Amino acid sequence: MTQDLEPAPTPPRVGVLGMGTHLPARRRTNDEVARAARVSPDWITQRTGVRNRHTAGPEEAASDLAAAAVRSAVAAAGLDIDRLDLLILATSTPDELGPATACRVQALTKARNAVALDVSAACSGWLFATRVAHDWLRSDNAARHAVVVGVEAYSKFLDPTDRGTAVLFADGAAAAVLGPVPATEGFADFHLGSDGELADHVLIPAGGSRAPASLDTVTDGGHTIHMDGRAVRDFIAEMFPAVLSDSLARNRLRMADIDAFVTHQPNPRLLRSAGTAAGIPPDRLPIVADEVGNIGAASTPYTLAAAAVETPLRRGDRILLATFGAGMTWGSALLTWSGAPVIRTGPTT
């Protein structure tokens, strides 16, 4: 005698329930940055498109910025912080090499019931972390809500005289609360990649186990961001259209089927050029880096939150998320917008 087995229940769709962003109070204009970098303010504008960026104070670390964004995201989602089951943080500029900066944020926000961990994938980090949270929630029946936060405190790791990095990188944080949404909404079709052969294109070479901190590493500037700007530009120019076309082809979609292309923001000039080359209509490519610079792992969620408020996104809109960063890393995902509310703290444009 055989017993019929009931089919396993379909895991719930996971989408965005609320978002929060935070920018530190101090704003640095091109006039200020240009003096140290020994270029003109117009040079920065013409080469990058960045006009302003925000800088954490001496007493502020990445966890402080991230905690502010997490609090806002949780409030926007209408949740009590104790209902978070998972807290994942993406950053290239952690408070310390260990423990995970997510644990610092857990302590600051009192998210005592959440499992806290970091994901490191540079500017692609938030999307990589979102994939982890998405799969975790769909596979664990006991977990319902996660918060994924991207944060950078790049100003702590910049050589102000290096015009290739000092004019671009800045500080900020953005978070999204993920949870169950209707079957027609939420995330689908994550596709992530990396090529470690290109890891030297962007890095902070000293301070880890390969080159521990010493007088020589400090003197040589080994604890600041080093970037091969030409190699990074070429990588983005090649990968951006490839990531987009691959996602569209896999899902049998056309450019016209996408309501917004929300991407990492390396710099406005490069992004606009890449968007034009890929055939993206300008009104469907939100750009925020002109006012906040490159905020790394926070860039994509910050752009998504800004688009939700300023475009604004409507419930049911189809969003193609695309990221690329050091490692080198890249990724894409489709997101059907759930109409999630957004709370932004700190200076806004």
CSV table of C-alpha atoms in Angstrom, one decimal:
chain,number,residue,atom,x,y,z
A,1,MET,CA,0.0,0.0,0.0
A,2,THR,CA,1.4,3.3,-1.0
A,3,GLN,CA,0.6,6.6,0.7
A,4,ASP,CA,0.1,9.7,-1.4
A,5,LEU,CA,2.4,12.5,-0.4
A,6,GLU,CA,1.1,16.0,-0.3
A,7,PRO,CA,3.1,18.4,-2.5
A,8,ALA,CA,5.5,20.7,-0.6
A,9,PRO,CA,4.0,24.2,-0.2
A,10,THR,CA,5.4,26.8,-2.5
A,11,PRO,CA,7.7,29.2,-0.7
A,12,PRO,CA,6.4,32.7,-0.5
A,13,ARG,CA,7.6,35.4,-2.8
A,14,VAL,CA,10.1,37.8,-1.2
A,15,GLY,CA,10.0,41.5,-1.9
A,16,VAL,CA,10.7,44.9,-0.4
A,17,LEU,CA,8.5,46.0,2.5
A,18,GLY,CA,10.3,49.2,3.4
A,19,MET,CA,13.4,51.2,2.7
A,20,GLY,CA,15.6,53.6,4.6
A,21,THR,CA,18.6,55.7,3.6
A,22,HIS,CA,21.1,57.8,5.6
A,23,LEU,CA,23.7,60.4,4.5
A,24,PRO,CA,26.1,61.9,7.0
A,25,ALA,CA,25.7,65.6,7.7
A,26,ARG,CA,28.9,67.0,6.2
A,27,ARG,CA,28.7,67.8,2.5
A,28,ARG,CA,31.8,68.3,0.4
A,29,THR,CA,31.5,70.3,-2.8
A,30,ASN,CA,33.8,70.1,-5.8
A,31,ASP,CA,35.5,73.4,-4.7
A,32,GLU,CA,36.7,71.7,-1.5
A,33,VAL,CA,37.7,68.4,-3.0
A,34,ALA,CA,39.4,70.0,-6.0
A,35,ARG,CA,41.9,71.9,-3.9
A,36,ALA,CA,43.4,68.8,-2.2
A,37,ALA,CA,43.3,66.8,-5.5
A,38,ARG,CA,45.1,69.7,-7.4
A,39,VAL,CA,42.4,69.9,-10.1
A,40,SER,CA,39.7,72.5,-10.8
A,41,PRO,CA,36.1,72.1,-9.8
A,42,ASP,CA,35.1,72.1,-13.5
A,43,TRP,CA,37.5,69.3,-14.1
A,44,ILE,CA,35.7,67.1,-11.6
A,45,THR,CA,32.3,68.0,-13.1
A,46,GLN,CA,33.3,67.4,-16.6
A,47,ARG,CA,35.2,64.2,-16.0
A,48,THR,CA,32.8,62.5,-13.5
A,49,GLY,CA,29.5,64.5,-13.2
A,50,VAL,CA,29.8,64.4,-9.4
A,51,ARG,CA,29.0,67.8,-7.8
A,52,ASN,CA,28.7,66.9,-4.1
A,53,ARG,CA,29.4,64.0,-1.8
A,54,HIS,CA,28.9,63.4,2.0
A,55,THR,CA,31.5,62.6,4.5
A,56,ALA,CA,31.2,60.8,7.9
A,57,GLY,CA,32.5,62.7,10.9
A,58,PRO,CA,35.6,61.7,12.9
A,59,GLU,CA,33.3,59.9,15.4
A,60,GLU,CA,31.2,58.1,12.8
A,61,ALA,CA,31.9,54.6,11.5
A,62,ALA,CA,30.2,52.5,8.9
A,63,SER,CA,28.0,50.8,11.6
A,64,ASP,CA,26.6,54.2,12.7
A,65,LEU,CA,25.5,55.1,9.2
A,66,ALA,CA,24.1,51.6,8.6
A,67,ALA,CA,22.2,51.6,11.9
A,68,ALA,CA,20.5,54.8,10.9
A,69,ALA,CA,19.4,53.4,7.6
A,70,VAL,CA,18.2,50.1,9.2
A,71,ARG,CA,16.1,52.0,11.7
A,72,SER,CA,14.5,54.0,8.9
A,73,ALA,CA,13.8,50.9,6.8
A,74,VAL,CA,12.3,49.0,9.7
A,75,ALA,CA,10.1,52.0,10.5
A,76,ALA,CA,9.0,52.4,6.9
A,77,ALA,CA,8.0,48.7,6.8
A,78,GLY,CA,5.9,49.2,10.0
A,79,LEU,CA,7.8,46.5,11.9
A,80,ASP,CA,9.2,46.3,15.4
A,81,ILE,CA,12.9,45.7,15.3
A,82,ASP,CA,12.5,42.5,17.3
A,83,ARG,CA,10.7,41.0,14.3
A,84,LEU,CA,13.8,40.9,12.2
A,85,ASP,CA,15.1,37.4,11.7
A,86,LEU,CA,18.1,38.3,9.6
A,87,LEU,CA,20.4,41.3,9.3
A,88,ILE,CA,22.9,41.2,6.4
A,89,LEU,CA,25.4,44.1,5.8
A,90,ALA,CA,27.4,44.7,2.7
A,91,THR,CA,30.5,46.9,2.8
A,92,SER,CA,34.1,47.3,1.7
A,93,THR,CA,34.8,49.6,4.7
A,94,PRO,CA,34.0,47.7,7.9
A,95,ASP,CA,34.3,49.0,11.4
A,96,GLU,CA,37.0,46.4,12.0
A,97,LEU,CA,38.4,43.4,10.2
A,98,GLY,CA,36.4,41.4,12.8
A,99,PRO,CA,33.8,41.0,14.1
A,100,ALA,CA,31.2,41.5,11.3
A,101,THR,CA,30.0,45.1,11.1
A,102,ALA,CA,26.5,43.6,11.0
A,103,CYS,CA,27.0,42.6,14.6
A,104,ARG,CA,27.8,46.2,15.5
A,105,VAL,CA,24.6,47.3,13.7
A,106,GLN,CA,22.6,44.6,15.5
A,107,ALA,CA,23.9,46.0,18.9
A,108,LEU,CA,23.2,49.6,17.9
A,109,THR,CA,19.6,48.8,16.7
A,110,LYS,CA,18.8,46.2,19.4
A,111,ALA,CA,17.8,43.7,16.7
A,112,ARG,CA,18.4,41.0,19.2
A,113,ASN,CA,16.4,38.3,17.4
A,114,ALA,CA,18.3,38.7,14.1
A,115,VAL,CA,21.1,36.5,12.8
A,116,ALA,CA,23.8,39.1,11.8
A,117,LEU,CA,26.5,38.6,9.1
A,118,ASP,CA,28.5,40.5,6.5
A,119,VAL,CA,28.8,40.0,2.8
A,120,SER,CA,31.8,41.4,0.9
A,121,ALA,CA,31.3,41.9,-2.8
A,122,ALA,CA,32.4,45.6,-3.1
A,123,CYS,CA,29.9,47.8,-5.0
A,124,SER,CA,27.8,44.7,-5.9
A,125,GLY,CA,27.6,43.8,-2.2
A,126,TRP,CA,24.0,44.8,-1.6
A,127,LEU,CA,22.6,42.7,-4.4
A,128,PHE,CA,24.8,39.7,-3.4
A,129,ALA,CA,23.5,40.1,0.2
A,130,THR,CA,19.9,40.4,-1.0
A,131,ARG,CA,20.3,37.1,-2.8
A,132,VAL,CA,21.4,35.5,0.4
A,133,ALA,CA,18.5,37.0,2.4
A,134,HIS,CA,16.0,36.1,-0.4
A,135,ASP,CA,17.1,32.5,-0.5
A,136,TRP,CA,17.3,32.3,3.3
A,137,LEU,CA,13.7,33.5,3.8
A,138,ARG,CA,12.3,31.2,1.1
A,139,SER,CA,14.0,28.1,2.6
A,140,ASP,CA,13.5,28.7,6.3
A,141,ASN,CA,9.9,28.5,7.4
A,142,ALA,CA,10.8,30.1,10.7
A,143,ALA,CA,12.2,33.3,9.2
A,144,ARG,CA,9.9,36.0,7.7
A,145,HIS,CA,11.8,39.3,7.7
A,146,ALA,CA,15.3,40.3,6.8
A,147,VAL,CA,17.0,43.7,6.5
A,148,VAL,CA,19.8,44.1,4.0
A,149,VAL,CA,21.9,47.2,4.3
A,150,GLY,CA,24.7,48.5,2.1
A,151,VAL,CA,27.1,51.1,3.7
A,152,GLU,CA,30.4,52.7,3.0
A,153,ALA,CA,32.6,55.0,4.9
A,154,TYR,CA,35.0,55.5,2.0
A,155,SER,CA,36.3,58.9,3.3
A,156,LYS,CA,38.3,57.0,6.0
A,157,PHE,CA,40.2,55.2,3.2
A,158,LEU,CA,40.9,58.0,0.7
A,159,ASP,CA,44.1,59.8,-0.3
A,160,PRO,CA,42.7,63.3,-0.8
A,161,THR,CA,45.5,64.1,-3.3
A,162,ASP,CA,44.6,61.1,-5.5
A,163,ARG,CA,42.2,62.7,-8.1
A,164,GLY,CA,41.2,59.3,-9.4
A,165,THR,CA,39.5,58.3,-6.2
A,166,ALA,CA,39.1,61.3,-4.0
A,167,VAL,CA,36.7,63.0,-6.4
A,168,LEU,CA,34.4,60.0,-6.7
A,169,PHE,CA,34.1,58.0,-3.5
A,170,ALA,CA,31.8,59.1,-0.6
A,171,ASP,CA,29.9,57.9,2.4
A,172,GLY,CA,26.3,56.8,2.9
A,173,ALA,CA,24.0,53.9,3.7
A,174,ALA,CA,20.8,52.4,2.4
A,175,ALA,CA,18.7,49.5,3.7
A,176,ALA,CA,15.7,47.4,2.6
A,177,VAL,CA,13.5,45.2,4.7
A,178,LEU,CA,12.6,42.1,2.8
A,179,GLY,CA,9.6,39.8,3.5
A,180,PRO,CA,6.6,38.0,2.1
A,181,VAL,CA,4.7,39.8,-0.8
A,182,PRO,CA,2.0,38.7,-3.2
A,183,ALA,CA,2.9,36.2,-5.9
A,184,THR,CA,2.9,38.9,-8.6
A,185,GLU,CA,5.5,41.0,-6.7
A,186,GLY,CA,9.0,40.7,-5.4
A,187,PHE,CA,12.4,39.4,-6.6
A,188,ALA,CA,13.1,37.0,-9.4
A,189,ASP,CA,16.0,35.7,-11.5
A,190,PHE,CA,19.1,36.7,-9.6
A,191,HIS,CA,22.2,36.2,-11.7
A,192,LEU,CA,25.6,36.9,-10.1
A,193,GLY,CA,29.2,36.7,-11.2
A,194,SER,CA,32.8,37.4,-10.4
A,195,ASP,CA,36.3,37.3,-12.0
A,196,GLY,CA,39.1,37.2,-9.4
A,197,GLU,CA,41.7,37.6,-12.0
A,198,LEU,CA,40.7,41.3,-12.1
A,199,ALA,CA,40.9,41.8,-8.3
A,200,ASP,CA,43.8,44.3,-8.5
A,201,HIS,CA,41.7,46.8,-10.5
A,202,VAL,CA,40.3,48.3,-7.3
A,203,LEU,CA,41.5,47.5,-3.8
A,204,ILE,CA,42.8,48.6,-0.4
A,205,PRO,CA,46.1,46.7,-0.6
A,206,ALA,CA,47.2,46.8,3.1
A,207,GLY,CA,45.7,46.0,6.4
A,208,GLY,CA,44.8,42.4,5.8
A,209,SER,CA,46.8,39.1,6.3
A,210,ARG,CA,48.6,39.6,3.0
A,211,ALA,CA,50.2,43.0,4.0
A,212,PRO,CA,49.5,43.6,7.7
A,213,ALA,CA,49.6,47.1,9.0
A,214,SER,CA,53.1,48.4,9.5
A,215,LEU,CA,55.0,51.7,9.4
A,216,ASP,CA,55.8,51.0,5.8
A,217,THR,CA,52.3,50.3,4.7
A,218,VAL,CA,51.1,53.5,6.4
A,219,THR,CA,53.9,55.5,4.8
A,220,ASP,CA,53.3,54.1,1.4
A,221,GLY,CA,49.5,54.8,1.5
A,222,GLY,CA,48.6,51.1,1.5
A,223,HIS,CA,45.5,51.7,3.6
A,224,THR,CA,43.9,53.9,1.0
A,225,ILE,CA,41.8,52.9,-2.1
A,226,HIS,CA,43.9,52.2,-5.2
A,227,MET,CA,42.1,52.1,-8.5
A,228,ASP,CA,43.1,51.6,-12.1
A,229,GLY,CA,40.5,54.0,-13.5
A,230,ARG,CA,40.9,53.1,-17.1
A,231,ALA,CA,40.6,49.3,-16.4
A,232,VAL,CA,37.5,49.9,-14.3
A,233,ARG,CA,35.9,52.1,-17.0
A,234,ASP,CA,36.6,49.5,-19.7
A,235,PHE,CA,35.2,46.7,-17.4
A,236,ILE,CA,31.9,48.7,-16.9
A,237,ALA,CA,31.6,49.6,-20.5
A,238,GLU,CA,31.9,45.9,-21.4
A,239,MET,CA,29.8,44.3,-18.6
A,240,PHE,CA,27.0,46.8,-18.2
A,241,PRO,CA,25.3,46.1,-21.6
A,242,ALA,CA,26.1,42.4,-21.3
A,243,VAL,CA,24.5,42.1,-17.8
A,244,LEU,CA,21.4,43.9,-19.1
A,245,SER,CA,21.0,42.0,-22.3
A,246,ASP,CA,21.6,38.7,-20.5
A,247,SER,CA,18.8,39.4,-18.0
A,248,LEU,CA,16.4,40.5,-20.7
A,249,ALA,CA,17.1,37.5,-22.9
A,250,ARG,CA,16.8,35.0,-20.0
A,251,ASN,CA,13.4,36.4,-19.1
A,252,ARG,CA,12.2,36.9,-22.7
A,253,LEU,CA,11.8,40.6,-22.0
A,254,ARG,CA,12.4,43.7,-24.1
A,255,MET,CA,13.9,47.1,-23.1
A,256,ALA,CA,10.3,48.5,-23.2
A,257,ASP,CA,9.1,46.0,-20.6
A,258,ILE,CA,11.4,47.5,-17.9
A,259,ASP,CA,10.0,50.5,-16.1
A,260,ALA,CA,13.3,51.4,-14.3
A,261,PHE,CA,16.9,50.3,-14.6
A,262,VAL,CA,18.3,50.7,-11.1
A,263,THR,CA,22.1,50.3,-11.1
A,264,HIS,CA,25.3,50.9,-9.2
A,265,GLN,CA,26.5,54.5,-9.7
A,266,PRO,CA,30.2,54.5,-10.4
A,267,ASN,CA,29.9,58.1,-11.6
A,268,PRO,CA,27.2,60.0,-13.5
A,269,ARG,CA,29.1,60.7,-16.7
A,270,LEU,CA,30.1,57.0,-17.1
A,271,LEU,CA,26.7,55.7,-16.2
A,272,ARG,CA,24.9,58.1,-18.7
A,273,SER,CA,27.3,57.0,-21.4
A,274,ALA,CA,26.8,53.3,-20.7
A,275,GLY,CA,23.1,53.8,-20.5
A,276,THR,CA,23.0,55.5,-23.9
A,277,ALA,CA,25.1,52.8,-25.4
A,278,ALA,CA,22.8,50.1,-24.1
A,279,GLY,CA,19.7,51.9,-25.4
A,280,ILE,CA,18.2,52.8,-22.0
A,281,PRO,CA,15.8,55.8,-22.2
A,282,PRO,CA,17.2,58.5,-19.9
A,283,ASP,CA,13.9,58.8,-18.0
A,284,ARG,CA,14.2,55.1,-17.0
A,285,LEU,CA,17.8,55.3,-15.7
A,286,PRO,CA,17.7,57.1,-12.3
A,287,ILE,CA,21.0,58.8,-11.4
A,288,VAL,CA,21.9,60.0,-8.0
A,289,ALA,CA,25.7,60.0,-8.0
A,290,ASP,CA,25.9,63.6,-9.1
A,291,GLU,CA,24.8,64.5,-5.5
A,292,VAL,CA,26.2,61.7,-3.4
A,293,GLY,CA,29.1,60.3,-5.4
A,294,ASN,CA,30.0,56.7,-5.5
A,295,ILE,CA,28.8,55.2,-2.2
A,296,GLY,CA,29.7,51.6,-3.1
A,297,ALA,CA,27.5,48.9,-1.6
A,298,ALA,CA,25.0,51.6,-0.6
A,299,SER,CA,24.7,52.9,-4.2
A,300,THR,CA,22.1,50.5,-5.7
A,301,PRO,CA,19.7,50.5,-2.7
A,302,TYR,CA,20.1,54.3,-2.4
A,303,THR,CA,19.2,54.7,-6.0
A,304,LEU,CA,16.2,52.3,-5.6
A,305,ALA,CA,14.9,54.3,-2.6
A,306,ALA,CA,15.4,57.6,-4.5
A,307,ALA,CA,13.6,56.3,-7.5
A,308,ALA,CA,10.7,55.1,-5.3
A,309,VAL,CA,10.3,58.7,-3.9
A,310,GLU,CA,11.3,60.9,-6.8
A,311,THR,CA,10.3,59.1,-10.0
A,312,PRO,CA,8.1,57.8,-8.3
A,313,LEU,CA,7.9,54.0,-8.8
A,314,ARG,CA,4.4,52.6,-8.9
A,315,ARG,CA,3.3,49.3,-7.4
A,316,GLY,CA,3.7,46.6,-10.1
A,317,ASP,CA,6.5,48.4,-11.9
A,318,ARG,CA,9.2,46.0,-13.2
A,319,ILE,CA,12.7,47.0,-12.2
A,320,LEU,CA,16.0,45.6,-13.6
A,321,LEU,CA,18.7,45.8,-10.9
A,322,ALA,CA,22.3,45.8,-12.2
A,323,THR,CA,25.5,46.0,-10.3
A,324,PHE,CA,29.3,45.8,-10.9
A,325,GLY,CA,32.2,46.3,-8.6
A,326,ALA,CA,35.6,45.4,-7.3
A,327,GLY,CA,36.6,41.8,-7.3
A,328,MET,CA,35.6,42.2,-10.1
A,329,THR,CA,31.9,41.4,-9.4
A,330,TRP,CA,28.6,41.9,-11.2
A,331,GLY,CA,25.0,40.9,-10.9
A,332,SER,CA,21.4,41.4,-11.9
A,333,ALA,CA,17.9,40.7,-10.7
A,334,LEU,CA,14.4,41.5,-11.6
A,335,LEU,CA,12.2,43.2,-9.0
A,336,THR,CA,8.4,43.8,-9.3
A,337,TRP,CA,7.9,46.8,-7.0
A,338,SER,CA,5.6,46.3,-4.0
A,339,GLY,CA,4.9,50.0,-3.4
A,340,ALA,CA,7.1,50.0,-0.3
A,341,PRO,CA,7.4,53.2,1.7
A,342,VAL,CA,10.8,55.0,2.1
A,343,ILE,CA,12.2,57.0,5.0
A,344,ARG,CA,15.3,59.0,4.3
A,345,THR,CA,17.4,60.6,7.1
A,346,GLY,CA,20.3,63.1,6.8
A,347,PRO,CA,20.7,65.6,4.0
A,348,THR,CA,18.6,64.9,0.9
A,349,THR,CA,18.7,66.6,-2.5
